[in-house]
PDB file of C-alpha atoms in Angstrom:
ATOM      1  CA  UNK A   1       0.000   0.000   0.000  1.00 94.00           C
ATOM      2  CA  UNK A   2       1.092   3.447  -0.967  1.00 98.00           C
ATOM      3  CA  UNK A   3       0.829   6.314   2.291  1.00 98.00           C
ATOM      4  CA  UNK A   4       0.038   9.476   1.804  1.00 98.00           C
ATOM      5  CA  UNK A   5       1.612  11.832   5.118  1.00 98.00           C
ATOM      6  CA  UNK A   6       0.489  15.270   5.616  1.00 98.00           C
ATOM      7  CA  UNK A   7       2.610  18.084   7.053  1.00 98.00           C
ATOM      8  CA  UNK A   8       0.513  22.032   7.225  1.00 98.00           C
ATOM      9  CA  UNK A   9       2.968  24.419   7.666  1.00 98.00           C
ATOM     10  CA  UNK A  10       3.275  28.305   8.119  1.00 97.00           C
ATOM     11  CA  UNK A  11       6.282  29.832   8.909  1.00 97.00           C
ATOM     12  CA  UNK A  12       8.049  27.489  10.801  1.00 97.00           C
ATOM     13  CA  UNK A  13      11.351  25.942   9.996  1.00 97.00           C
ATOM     14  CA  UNK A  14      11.124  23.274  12.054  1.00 96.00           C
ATOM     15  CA  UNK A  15       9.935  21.538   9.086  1.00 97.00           C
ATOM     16  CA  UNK A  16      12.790  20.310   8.398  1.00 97.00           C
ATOM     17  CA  UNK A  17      12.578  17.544  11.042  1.00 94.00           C
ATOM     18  CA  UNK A  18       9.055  16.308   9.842  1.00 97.00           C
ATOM     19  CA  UNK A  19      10.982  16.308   5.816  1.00 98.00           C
ATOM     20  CA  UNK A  20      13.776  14.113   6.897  1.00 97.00           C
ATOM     21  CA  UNK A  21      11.820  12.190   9.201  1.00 98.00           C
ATOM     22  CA  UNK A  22       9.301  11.007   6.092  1.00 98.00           C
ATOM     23  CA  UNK A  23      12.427  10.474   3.978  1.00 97.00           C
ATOM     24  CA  UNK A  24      13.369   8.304   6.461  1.00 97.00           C
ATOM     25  CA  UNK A  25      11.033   5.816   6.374  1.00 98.00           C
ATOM     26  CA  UNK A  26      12.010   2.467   5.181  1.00 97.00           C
ATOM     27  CA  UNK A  27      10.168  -0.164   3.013  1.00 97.00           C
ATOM     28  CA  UNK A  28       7.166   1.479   2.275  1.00 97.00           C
ATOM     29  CA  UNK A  29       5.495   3.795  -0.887  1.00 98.00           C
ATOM     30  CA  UNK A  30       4.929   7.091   0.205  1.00 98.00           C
ATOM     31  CA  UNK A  31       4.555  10.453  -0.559  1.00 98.00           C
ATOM     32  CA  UNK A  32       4.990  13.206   1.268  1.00 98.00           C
ATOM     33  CA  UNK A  33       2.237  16.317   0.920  1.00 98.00           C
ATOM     34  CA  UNK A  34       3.309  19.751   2.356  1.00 98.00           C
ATOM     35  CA  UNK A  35       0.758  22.631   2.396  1.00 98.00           C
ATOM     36  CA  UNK A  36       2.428  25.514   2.858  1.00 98.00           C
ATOM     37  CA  UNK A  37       0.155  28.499   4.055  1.00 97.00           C
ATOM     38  CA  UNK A  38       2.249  31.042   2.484  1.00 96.00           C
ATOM     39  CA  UNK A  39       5.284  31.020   4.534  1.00 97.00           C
ATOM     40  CA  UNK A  40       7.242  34.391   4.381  1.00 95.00           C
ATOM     41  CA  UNK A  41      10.040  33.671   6.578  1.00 95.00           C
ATOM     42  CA  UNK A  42      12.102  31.148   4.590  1.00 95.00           C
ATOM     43  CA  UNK A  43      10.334  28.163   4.953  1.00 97.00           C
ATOM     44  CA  UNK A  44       8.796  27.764   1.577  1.00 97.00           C
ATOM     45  CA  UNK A  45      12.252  28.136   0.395  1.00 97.00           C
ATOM     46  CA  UNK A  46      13.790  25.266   2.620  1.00 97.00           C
ATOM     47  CA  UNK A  47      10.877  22.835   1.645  1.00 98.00           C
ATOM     48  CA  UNK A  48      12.102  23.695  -2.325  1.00 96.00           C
ATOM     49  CA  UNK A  49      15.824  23.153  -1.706  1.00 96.00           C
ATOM     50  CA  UNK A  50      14.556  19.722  -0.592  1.00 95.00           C
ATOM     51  CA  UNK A  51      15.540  17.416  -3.538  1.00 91.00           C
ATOM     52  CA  UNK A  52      12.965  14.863  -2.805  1.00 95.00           C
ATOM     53  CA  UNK A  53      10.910  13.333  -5.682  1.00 95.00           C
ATOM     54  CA  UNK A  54       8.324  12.080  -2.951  1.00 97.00           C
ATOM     55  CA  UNK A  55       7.259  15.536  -2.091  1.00 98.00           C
ATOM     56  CA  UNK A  56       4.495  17.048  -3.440  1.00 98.00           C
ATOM     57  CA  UNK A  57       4.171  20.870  -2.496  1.00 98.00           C
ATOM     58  CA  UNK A  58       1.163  23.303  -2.087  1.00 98.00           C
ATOM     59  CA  UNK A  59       1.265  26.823  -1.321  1.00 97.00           C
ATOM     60  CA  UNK A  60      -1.358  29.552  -1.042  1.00 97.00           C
ATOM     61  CA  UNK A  61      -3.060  30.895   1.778  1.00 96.00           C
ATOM     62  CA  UNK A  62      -5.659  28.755   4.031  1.00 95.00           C
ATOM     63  CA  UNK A  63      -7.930  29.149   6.340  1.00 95.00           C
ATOM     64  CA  UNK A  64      -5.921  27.496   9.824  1.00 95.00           C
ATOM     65  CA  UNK A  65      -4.858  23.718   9.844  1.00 97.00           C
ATOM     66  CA  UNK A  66      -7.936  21.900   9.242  1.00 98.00           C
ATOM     67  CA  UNK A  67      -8.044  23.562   5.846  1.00 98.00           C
ATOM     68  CA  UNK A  68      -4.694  22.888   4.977  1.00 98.00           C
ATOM     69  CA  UNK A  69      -5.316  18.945   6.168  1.00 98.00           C
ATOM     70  CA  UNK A  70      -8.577  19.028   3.770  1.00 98.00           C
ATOM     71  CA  UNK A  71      -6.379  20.934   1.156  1.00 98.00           C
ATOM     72  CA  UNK A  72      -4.230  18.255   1.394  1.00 98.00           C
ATOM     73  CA  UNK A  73      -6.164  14.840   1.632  1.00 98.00           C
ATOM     74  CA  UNK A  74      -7.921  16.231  -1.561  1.00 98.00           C
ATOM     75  CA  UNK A  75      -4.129  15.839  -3.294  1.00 98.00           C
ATOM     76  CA  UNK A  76      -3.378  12.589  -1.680  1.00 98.00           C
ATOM     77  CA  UNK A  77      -2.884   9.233  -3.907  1.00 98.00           C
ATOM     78  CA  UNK A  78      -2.076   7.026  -1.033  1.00 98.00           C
ATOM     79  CA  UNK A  79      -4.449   4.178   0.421  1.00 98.00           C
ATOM     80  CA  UNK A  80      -3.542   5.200   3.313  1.00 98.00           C
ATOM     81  CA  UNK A  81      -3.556   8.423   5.001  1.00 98.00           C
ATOM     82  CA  UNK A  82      -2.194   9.901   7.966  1.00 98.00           C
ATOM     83  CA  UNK A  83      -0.827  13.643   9.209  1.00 98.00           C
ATOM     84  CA  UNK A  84       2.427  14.210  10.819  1.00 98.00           C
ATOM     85  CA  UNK A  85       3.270  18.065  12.068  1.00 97.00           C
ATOM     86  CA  UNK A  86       5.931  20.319  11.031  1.00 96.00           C
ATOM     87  CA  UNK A  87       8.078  20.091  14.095  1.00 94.00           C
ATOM     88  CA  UNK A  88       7.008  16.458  15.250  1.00 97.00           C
ATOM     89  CA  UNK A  89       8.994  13.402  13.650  1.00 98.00           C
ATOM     90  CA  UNK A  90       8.395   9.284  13.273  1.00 98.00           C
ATOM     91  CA  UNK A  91       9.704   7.275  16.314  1.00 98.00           C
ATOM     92  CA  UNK A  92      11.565   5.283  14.063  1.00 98.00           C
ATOM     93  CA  UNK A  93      12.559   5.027  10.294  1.00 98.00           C
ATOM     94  CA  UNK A  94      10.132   1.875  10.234  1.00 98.00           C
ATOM     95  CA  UNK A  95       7.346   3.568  11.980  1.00 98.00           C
ATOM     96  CA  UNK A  96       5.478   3.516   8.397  1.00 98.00           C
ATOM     97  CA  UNK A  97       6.052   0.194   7.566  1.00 98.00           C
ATOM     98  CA  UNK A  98       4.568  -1.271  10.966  1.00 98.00           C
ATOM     99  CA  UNK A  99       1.474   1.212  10.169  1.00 98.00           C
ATOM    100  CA  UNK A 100       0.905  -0.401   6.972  1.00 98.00           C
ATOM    101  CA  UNK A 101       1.379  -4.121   8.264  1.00 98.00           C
ATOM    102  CA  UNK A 102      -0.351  -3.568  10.797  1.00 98.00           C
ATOM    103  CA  UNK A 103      -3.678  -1.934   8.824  1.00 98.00           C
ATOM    104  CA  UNK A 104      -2.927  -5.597   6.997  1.00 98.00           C
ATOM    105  CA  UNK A 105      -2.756  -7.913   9.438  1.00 98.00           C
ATOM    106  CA  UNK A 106      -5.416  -6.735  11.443  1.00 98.00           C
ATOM    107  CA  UNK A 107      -8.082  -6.111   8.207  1.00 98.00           C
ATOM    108  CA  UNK A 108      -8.907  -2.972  10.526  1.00 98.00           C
ATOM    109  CA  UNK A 109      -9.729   0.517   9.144  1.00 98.00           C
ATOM    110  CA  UNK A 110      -7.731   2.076  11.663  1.00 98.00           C
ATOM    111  CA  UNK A 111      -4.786   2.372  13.720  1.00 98.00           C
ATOM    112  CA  UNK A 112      -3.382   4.941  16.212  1.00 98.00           C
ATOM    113  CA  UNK A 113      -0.459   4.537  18.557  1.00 98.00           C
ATOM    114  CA  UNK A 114       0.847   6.273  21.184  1.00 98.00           C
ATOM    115  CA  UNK A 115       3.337   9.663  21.553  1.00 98.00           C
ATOM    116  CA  UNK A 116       6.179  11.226  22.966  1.00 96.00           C
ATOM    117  CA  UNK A 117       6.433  14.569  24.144  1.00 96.00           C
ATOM    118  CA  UNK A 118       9.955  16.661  24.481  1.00 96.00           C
ATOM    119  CA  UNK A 119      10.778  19.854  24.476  1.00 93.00           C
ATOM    120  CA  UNK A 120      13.284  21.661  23.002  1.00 89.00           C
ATOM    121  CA  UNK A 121      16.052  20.250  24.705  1.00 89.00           C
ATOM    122  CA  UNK A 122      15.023  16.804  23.692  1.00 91.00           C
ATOM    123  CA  UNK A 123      13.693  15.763  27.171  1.00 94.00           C
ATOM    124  CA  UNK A 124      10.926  13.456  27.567  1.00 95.00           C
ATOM    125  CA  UNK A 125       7.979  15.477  29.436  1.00 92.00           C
ATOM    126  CA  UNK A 126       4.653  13.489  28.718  1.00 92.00           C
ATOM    127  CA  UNK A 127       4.425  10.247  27.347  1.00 93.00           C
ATOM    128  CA  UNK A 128       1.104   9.745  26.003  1.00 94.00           C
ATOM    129  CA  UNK A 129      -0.191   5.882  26.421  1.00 94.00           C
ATOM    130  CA  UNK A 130      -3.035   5.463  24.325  1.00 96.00           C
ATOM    131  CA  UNK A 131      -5.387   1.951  24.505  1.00 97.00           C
ATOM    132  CA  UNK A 132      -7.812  -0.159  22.055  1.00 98.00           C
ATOM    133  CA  UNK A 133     -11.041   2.152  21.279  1.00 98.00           C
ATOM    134  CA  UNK A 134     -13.722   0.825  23.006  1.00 96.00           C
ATOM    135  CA  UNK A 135     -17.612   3.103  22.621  1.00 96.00           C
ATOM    136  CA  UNK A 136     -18.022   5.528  25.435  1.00 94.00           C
ATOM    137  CA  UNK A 137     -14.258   6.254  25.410  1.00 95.00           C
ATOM    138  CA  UNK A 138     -14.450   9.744  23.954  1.00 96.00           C
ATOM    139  CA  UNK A 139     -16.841  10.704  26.517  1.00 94.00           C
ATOM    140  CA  UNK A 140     -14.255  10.175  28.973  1.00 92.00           C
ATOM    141  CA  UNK A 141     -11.936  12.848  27.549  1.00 91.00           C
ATOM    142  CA  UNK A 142      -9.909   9.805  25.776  1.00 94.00           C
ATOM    143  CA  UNK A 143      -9.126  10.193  21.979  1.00 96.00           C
ATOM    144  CA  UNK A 144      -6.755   8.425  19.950  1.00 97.00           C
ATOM    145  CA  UNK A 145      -3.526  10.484  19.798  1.00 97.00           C
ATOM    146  CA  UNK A 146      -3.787  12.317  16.028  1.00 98.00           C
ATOM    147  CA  UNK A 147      -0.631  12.458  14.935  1.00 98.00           C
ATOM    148  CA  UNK A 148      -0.873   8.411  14.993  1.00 98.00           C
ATOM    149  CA  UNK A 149      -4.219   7.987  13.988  1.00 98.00           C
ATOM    150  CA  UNK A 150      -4.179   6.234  10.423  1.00 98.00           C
ATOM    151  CA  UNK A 151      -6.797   5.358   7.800  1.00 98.00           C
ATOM    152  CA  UNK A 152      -7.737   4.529   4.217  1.00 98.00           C
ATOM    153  CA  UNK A 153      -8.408   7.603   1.876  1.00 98.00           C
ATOM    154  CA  UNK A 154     -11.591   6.347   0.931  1.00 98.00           C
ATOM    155  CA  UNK A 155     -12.857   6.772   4.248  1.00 98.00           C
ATOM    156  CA  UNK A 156     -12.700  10.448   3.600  1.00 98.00           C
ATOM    157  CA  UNK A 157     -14.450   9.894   0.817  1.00 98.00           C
ATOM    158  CA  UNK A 158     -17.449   7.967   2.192  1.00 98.00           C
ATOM    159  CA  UNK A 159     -17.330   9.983   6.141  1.00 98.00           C
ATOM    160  CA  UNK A 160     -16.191  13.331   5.172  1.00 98.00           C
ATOM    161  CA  UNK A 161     -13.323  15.567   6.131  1.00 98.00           C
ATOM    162  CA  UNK A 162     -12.185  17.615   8.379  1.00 98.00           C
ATOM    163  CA  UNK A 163     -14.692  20.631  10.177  1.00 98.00           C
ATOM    164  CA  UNK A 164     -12.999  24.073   9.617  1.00 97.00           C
ATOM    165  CA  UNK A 165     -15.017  25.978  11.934  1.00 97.00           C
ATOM    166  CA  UNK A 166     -13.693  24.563  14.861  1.00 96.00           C
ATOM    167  CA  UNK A 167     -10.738  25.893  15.960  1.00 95.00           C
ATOM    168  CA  UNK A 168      -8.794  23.220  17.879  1.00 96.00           C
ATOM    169  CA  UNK A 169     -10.949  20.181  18.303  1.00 96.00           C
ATOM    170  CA  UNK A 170     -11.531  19.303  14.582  1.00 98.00           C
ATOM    171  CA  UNK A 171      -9.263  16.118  14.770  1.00 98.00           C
ATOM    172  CA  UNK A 172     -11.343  14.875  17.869  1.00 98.00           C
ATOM    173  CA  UNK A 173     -14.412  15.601  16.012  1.00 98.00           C
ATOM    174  CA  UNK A 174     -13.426  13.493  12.793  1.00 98.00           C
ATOM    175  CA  UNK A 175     -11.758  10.630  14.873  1.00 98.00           C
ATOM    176  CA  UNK A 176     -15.043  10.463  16.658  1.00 98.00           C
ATOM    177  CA  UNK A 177     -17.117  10.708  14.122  1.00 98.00           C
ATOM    178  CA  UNK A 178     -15.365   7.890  12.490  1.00 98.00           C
ATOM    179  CA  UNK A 179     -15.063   5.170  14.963  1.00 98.00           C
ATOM    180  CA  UNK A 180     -18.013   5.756  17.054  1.00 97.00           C
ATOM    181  CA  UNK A 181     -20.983   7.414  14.565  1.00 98.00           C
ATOM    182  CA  UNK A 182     -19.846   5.459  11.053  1.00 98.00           C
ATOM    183  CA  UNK A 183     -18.362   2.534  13.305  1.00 98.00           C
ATOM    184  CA  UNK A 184     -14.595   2.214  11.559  1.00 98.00           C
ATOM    185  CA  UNK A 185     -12.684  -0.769  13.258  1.00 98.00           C
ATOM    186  CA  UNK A 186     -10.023   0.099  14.805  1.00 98.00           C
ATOM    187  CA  UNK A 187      -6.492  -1.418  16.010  1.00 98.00           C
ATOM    188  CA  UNK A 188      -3.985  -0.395  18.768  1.00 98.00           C
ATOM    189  CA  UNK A 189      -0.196  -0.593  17.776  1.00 98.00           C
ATOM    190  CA  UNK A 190       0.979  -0.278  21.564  1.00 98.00           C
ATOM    191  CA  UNK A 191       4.106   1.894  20.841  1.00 97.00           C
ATOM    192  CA  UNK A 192       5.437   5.077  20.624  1.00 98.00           C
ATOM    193  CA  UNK A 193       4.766   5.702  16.845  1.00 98.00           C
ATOM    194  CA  UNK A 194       5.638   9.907  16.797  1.00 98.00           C
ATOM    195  CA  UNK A 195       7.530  12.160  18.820  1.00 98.00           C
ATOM    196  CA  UNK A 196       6.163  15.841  19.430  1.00 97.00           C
ATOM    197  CA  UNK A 197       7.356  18.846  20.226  1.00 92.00           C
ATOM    198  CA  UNK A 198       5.803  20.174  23.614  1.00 85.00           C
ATOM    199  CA  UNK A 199       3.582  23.282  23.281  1.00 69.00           C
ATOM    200  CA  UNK A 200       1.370  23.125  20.543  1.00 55.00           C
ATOM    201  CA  UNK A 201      -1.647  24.403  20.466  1.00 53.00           C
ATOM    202  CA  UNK A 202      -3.584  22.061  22.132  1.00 49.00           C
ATOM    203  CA  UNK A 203      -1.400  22.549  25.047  1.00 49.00           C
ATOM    204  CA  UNK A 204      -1.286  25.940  25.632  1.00 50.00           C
ATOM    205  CA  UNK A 205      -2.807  27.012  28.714  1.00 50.00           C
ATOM    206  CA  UNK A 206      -6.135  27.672  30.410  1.00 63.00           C
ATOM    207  CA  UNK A 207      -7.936  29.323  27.380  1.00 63.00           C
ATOM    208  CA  UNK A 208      -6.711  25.997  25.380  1.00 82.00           C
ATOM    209  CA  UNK A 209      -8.294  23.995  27.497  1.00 84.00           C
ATOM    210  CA  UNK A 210     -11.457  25.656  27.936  1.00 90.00           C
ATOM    211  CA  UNK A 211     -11.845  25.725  23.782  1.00 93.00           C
ATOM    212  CA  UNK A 212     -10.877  22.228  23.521  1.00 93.00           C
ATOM    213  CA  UNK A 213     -13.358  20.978  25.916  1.00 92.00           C
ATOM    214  CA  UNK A 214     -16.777  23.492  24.293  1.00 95.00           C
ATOM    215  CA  UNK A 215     -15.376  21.590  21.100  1.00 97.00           C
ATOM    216  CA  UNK A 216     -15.227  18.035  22.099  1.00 96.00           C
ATOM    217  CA  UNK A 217     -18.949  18.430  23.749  1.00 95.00           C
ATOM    218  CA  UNK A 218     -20.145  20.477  20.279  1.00 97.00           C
ATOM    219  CA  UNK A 219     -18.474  17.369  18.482  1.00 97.00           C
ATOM    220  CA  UNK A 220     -20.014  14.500  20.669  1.00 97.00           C
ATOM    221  CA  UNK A 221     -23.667  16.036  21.024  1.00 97.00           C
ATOM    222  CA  UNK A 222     -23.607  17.599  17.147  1.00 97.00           C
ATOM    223  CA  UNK A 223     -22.909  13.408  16.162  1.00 97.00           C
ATOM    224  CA  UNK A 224     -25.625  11.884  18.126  1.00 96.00           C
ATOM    225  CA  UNK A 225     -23.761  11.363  21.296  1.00 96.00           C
ATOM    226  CA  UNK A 226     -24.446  12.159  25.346  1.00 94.00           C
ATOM    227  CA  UNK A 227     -22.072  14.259  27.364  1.00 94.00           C
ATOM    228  CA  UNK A 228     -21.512  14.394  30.952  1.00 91.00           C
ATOM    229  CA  UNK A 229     -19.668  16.958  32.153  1.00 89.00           C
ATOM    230  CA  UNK A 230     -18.547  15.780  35.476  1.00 89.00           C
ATOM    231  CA  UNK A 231     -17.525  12.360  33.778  1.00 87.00           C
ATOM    232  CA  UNK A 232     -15.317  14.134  31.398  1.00 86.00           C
ATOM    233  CA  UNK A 233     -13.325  16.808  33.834  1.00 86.00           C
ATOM    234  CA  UNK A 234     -13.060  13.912  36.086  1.00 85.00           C
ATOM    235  CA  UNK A 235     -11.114  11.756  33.477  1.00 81.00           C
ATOM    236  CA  UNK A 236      -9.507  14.997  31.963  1.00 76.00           C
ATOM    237  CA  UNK A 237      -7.817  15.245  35.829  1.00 81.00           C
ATOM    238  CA  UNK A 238      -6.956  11.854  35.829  1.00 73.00           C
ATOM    239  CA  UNK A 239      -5.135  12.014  33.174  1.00 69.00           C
ATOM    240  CA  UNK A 240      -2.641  14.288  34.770  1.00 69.00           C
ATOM    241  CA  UNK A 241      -0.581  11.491  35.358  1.00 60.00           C
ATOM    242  CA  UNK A 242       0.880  11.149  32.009  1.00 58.00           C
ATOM    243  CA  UNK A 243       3.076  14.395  32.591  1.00 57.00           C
ATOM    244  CA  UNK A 244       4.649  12.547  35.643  1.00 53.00           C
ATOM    245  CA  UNK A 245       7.599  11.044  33.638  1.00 54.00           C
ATOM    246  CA  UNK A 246       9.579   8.506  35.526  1.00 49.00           C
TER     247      UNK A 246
END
C-alpha cells in the first residue's frame, strides 16, 4: 500500500525535522504532501531546496490547519492516510512500515499509537499511552492520539473531512465521528509511533483547554452522542498522570 503523510505548515522551519523524518522511512510507498500556508520567513524556500521526488508541495493561503489537512487529503494518492506536524517526527525510520502491516494484518480501518512529548532540549515530558477504542471512550476525555491515527483515503471519501469551523478540536471531532458514529474498526499498535514537540496548540494554557473541551462536547452532542460533564473533567484530571515522567 502506498501512504500518503500530511505536514501544514506556516512559517516554521522546524519543518525540516518532519521532511527528513518522512524520507526516512524504510520499506514502504509514500509520498509526502506539504501545504504551505504562504510562509514568508524562509520556509517555503527550505521545503524547495529539498531534492525529494516524494514531495508534493502546495502553497497559497488557508484558512488554519484543518483547511490545509482538507487541502491536502484532496491531493493525496495514497491508500492510506495519515498527518504528521511540522516540528514532530516518526519514532523510528520503520514507523510507516509497521502502520501499513499492521492496517494488513489486522483487516482494521484504523490504527493509532501512542506519543512522545519533548521539548526543546530533547527531554521526555509526557508520554502519552493510548489503549484499544472501546464506545463511550471519547466521553471520557480519551481520543486516539492524532498524529498516529491512520486510515484509508476512501474513508474520507465515504465519512467526510475535516470541520474548519472549529478551531482546535476538529481532529477529535473526525476521529469520533469515524469510529463511534460510522463505526470504523479500529487497532492499537501499543508503541510510541511519533515524537512531538511540547507546546502546541492544544497545550497551551487555560484558554486551550477551555476551547478544547466546548469543542469536544459540540463534536459529541452535534454526532448523536451524550455528554456528561462531570464524567469528562473527572477523566480529563486523571489524566494528569501522564506528565509525571519517571
Amino acid at each position: 500500500m502506498k501512504v500518503s503523510v500530511i505536514t501544514a505548515v506556516r512559517n516554521d522551519v522546524r519543518i525540516i525535522n518532519a521532511i527528513r523524518s518522512v524520507a526516512q522511512q524504510k520499506s514502504v510507498m509514500l509520498e509526502h504532501i506539504i501545504v504551505d500556508g504562504a510562509s514568508n520567513d524562509g520556509t517555503l524556500e527550505l521545503i524547495t531546496q529539498q531534492e525529494n521526488p516524494n514531495i508534493k508541495l502546495i502553497s497559497e493561503p488557508d484558512m488554519g490547519i484543518y483547511d490545509a489537512f482538507n487541502k491536502g487529503i484532496m491531493q493525496a494518492t495514497g491508500d492510506v492516510v495519515g498527518f504528521l506536524n511540522a516540528d514532530d517526527w516518526f519514532a523510528s525510520s520503520n514507523t510507516l512500515k509497521h502502520i501499513v502491516d499492521s492496517l494488513e494484518s489486522s483487516s482494521c480501518q484504523v490504527v493509532h499509537g501512542n506519543v512522545r512529548y519533548v521539548d526543546s532540549s530533547g527531554i521526555t515530558k509526557r508520554r502519552w499511552k493510548s489503549c484499544s477504542y472501546r464506545r463511550g471512550l471519547f466521553q471520557k476525555s480519551w481520543t486516539p492520539a492524532h498524529p498516529t491515527f491512520y486510515t484509508y483515503r476512501t474513508n474520507y471519501k465515504k465519512f467526510g473531512l475535516y470541520r474548519t469551523d472549529f478551531q482546535i478540536a476538529a481532529d477529535v471531532e473526525l476521529m469520533y465521528r469515524f469510529l463511534e458514529v460510522h463505526g470504523l474498526s479500529s487497532y492499537y499498535i501499543p508503541e510510541e509511533l511519533v515524537v512531538m514537540s511540547a507546546g502546541g496548540q492544544s497545550n497551551r494554557g487555560i484558554g486551550s483547554t477551555v476551547t478544547i473541551y466546548r469543542e469536544v462536547r459540540q463534536a459529541i452532542i452535534e454526532n448523536g452522542g451524550s455528554f456528561s460533564d462531570i464524567k469528562y473533567l473527572l477523566n480529563k484530571i486523571l489524566k494528569l498522570k501522564e506528565y509525571y515522567i519517571n
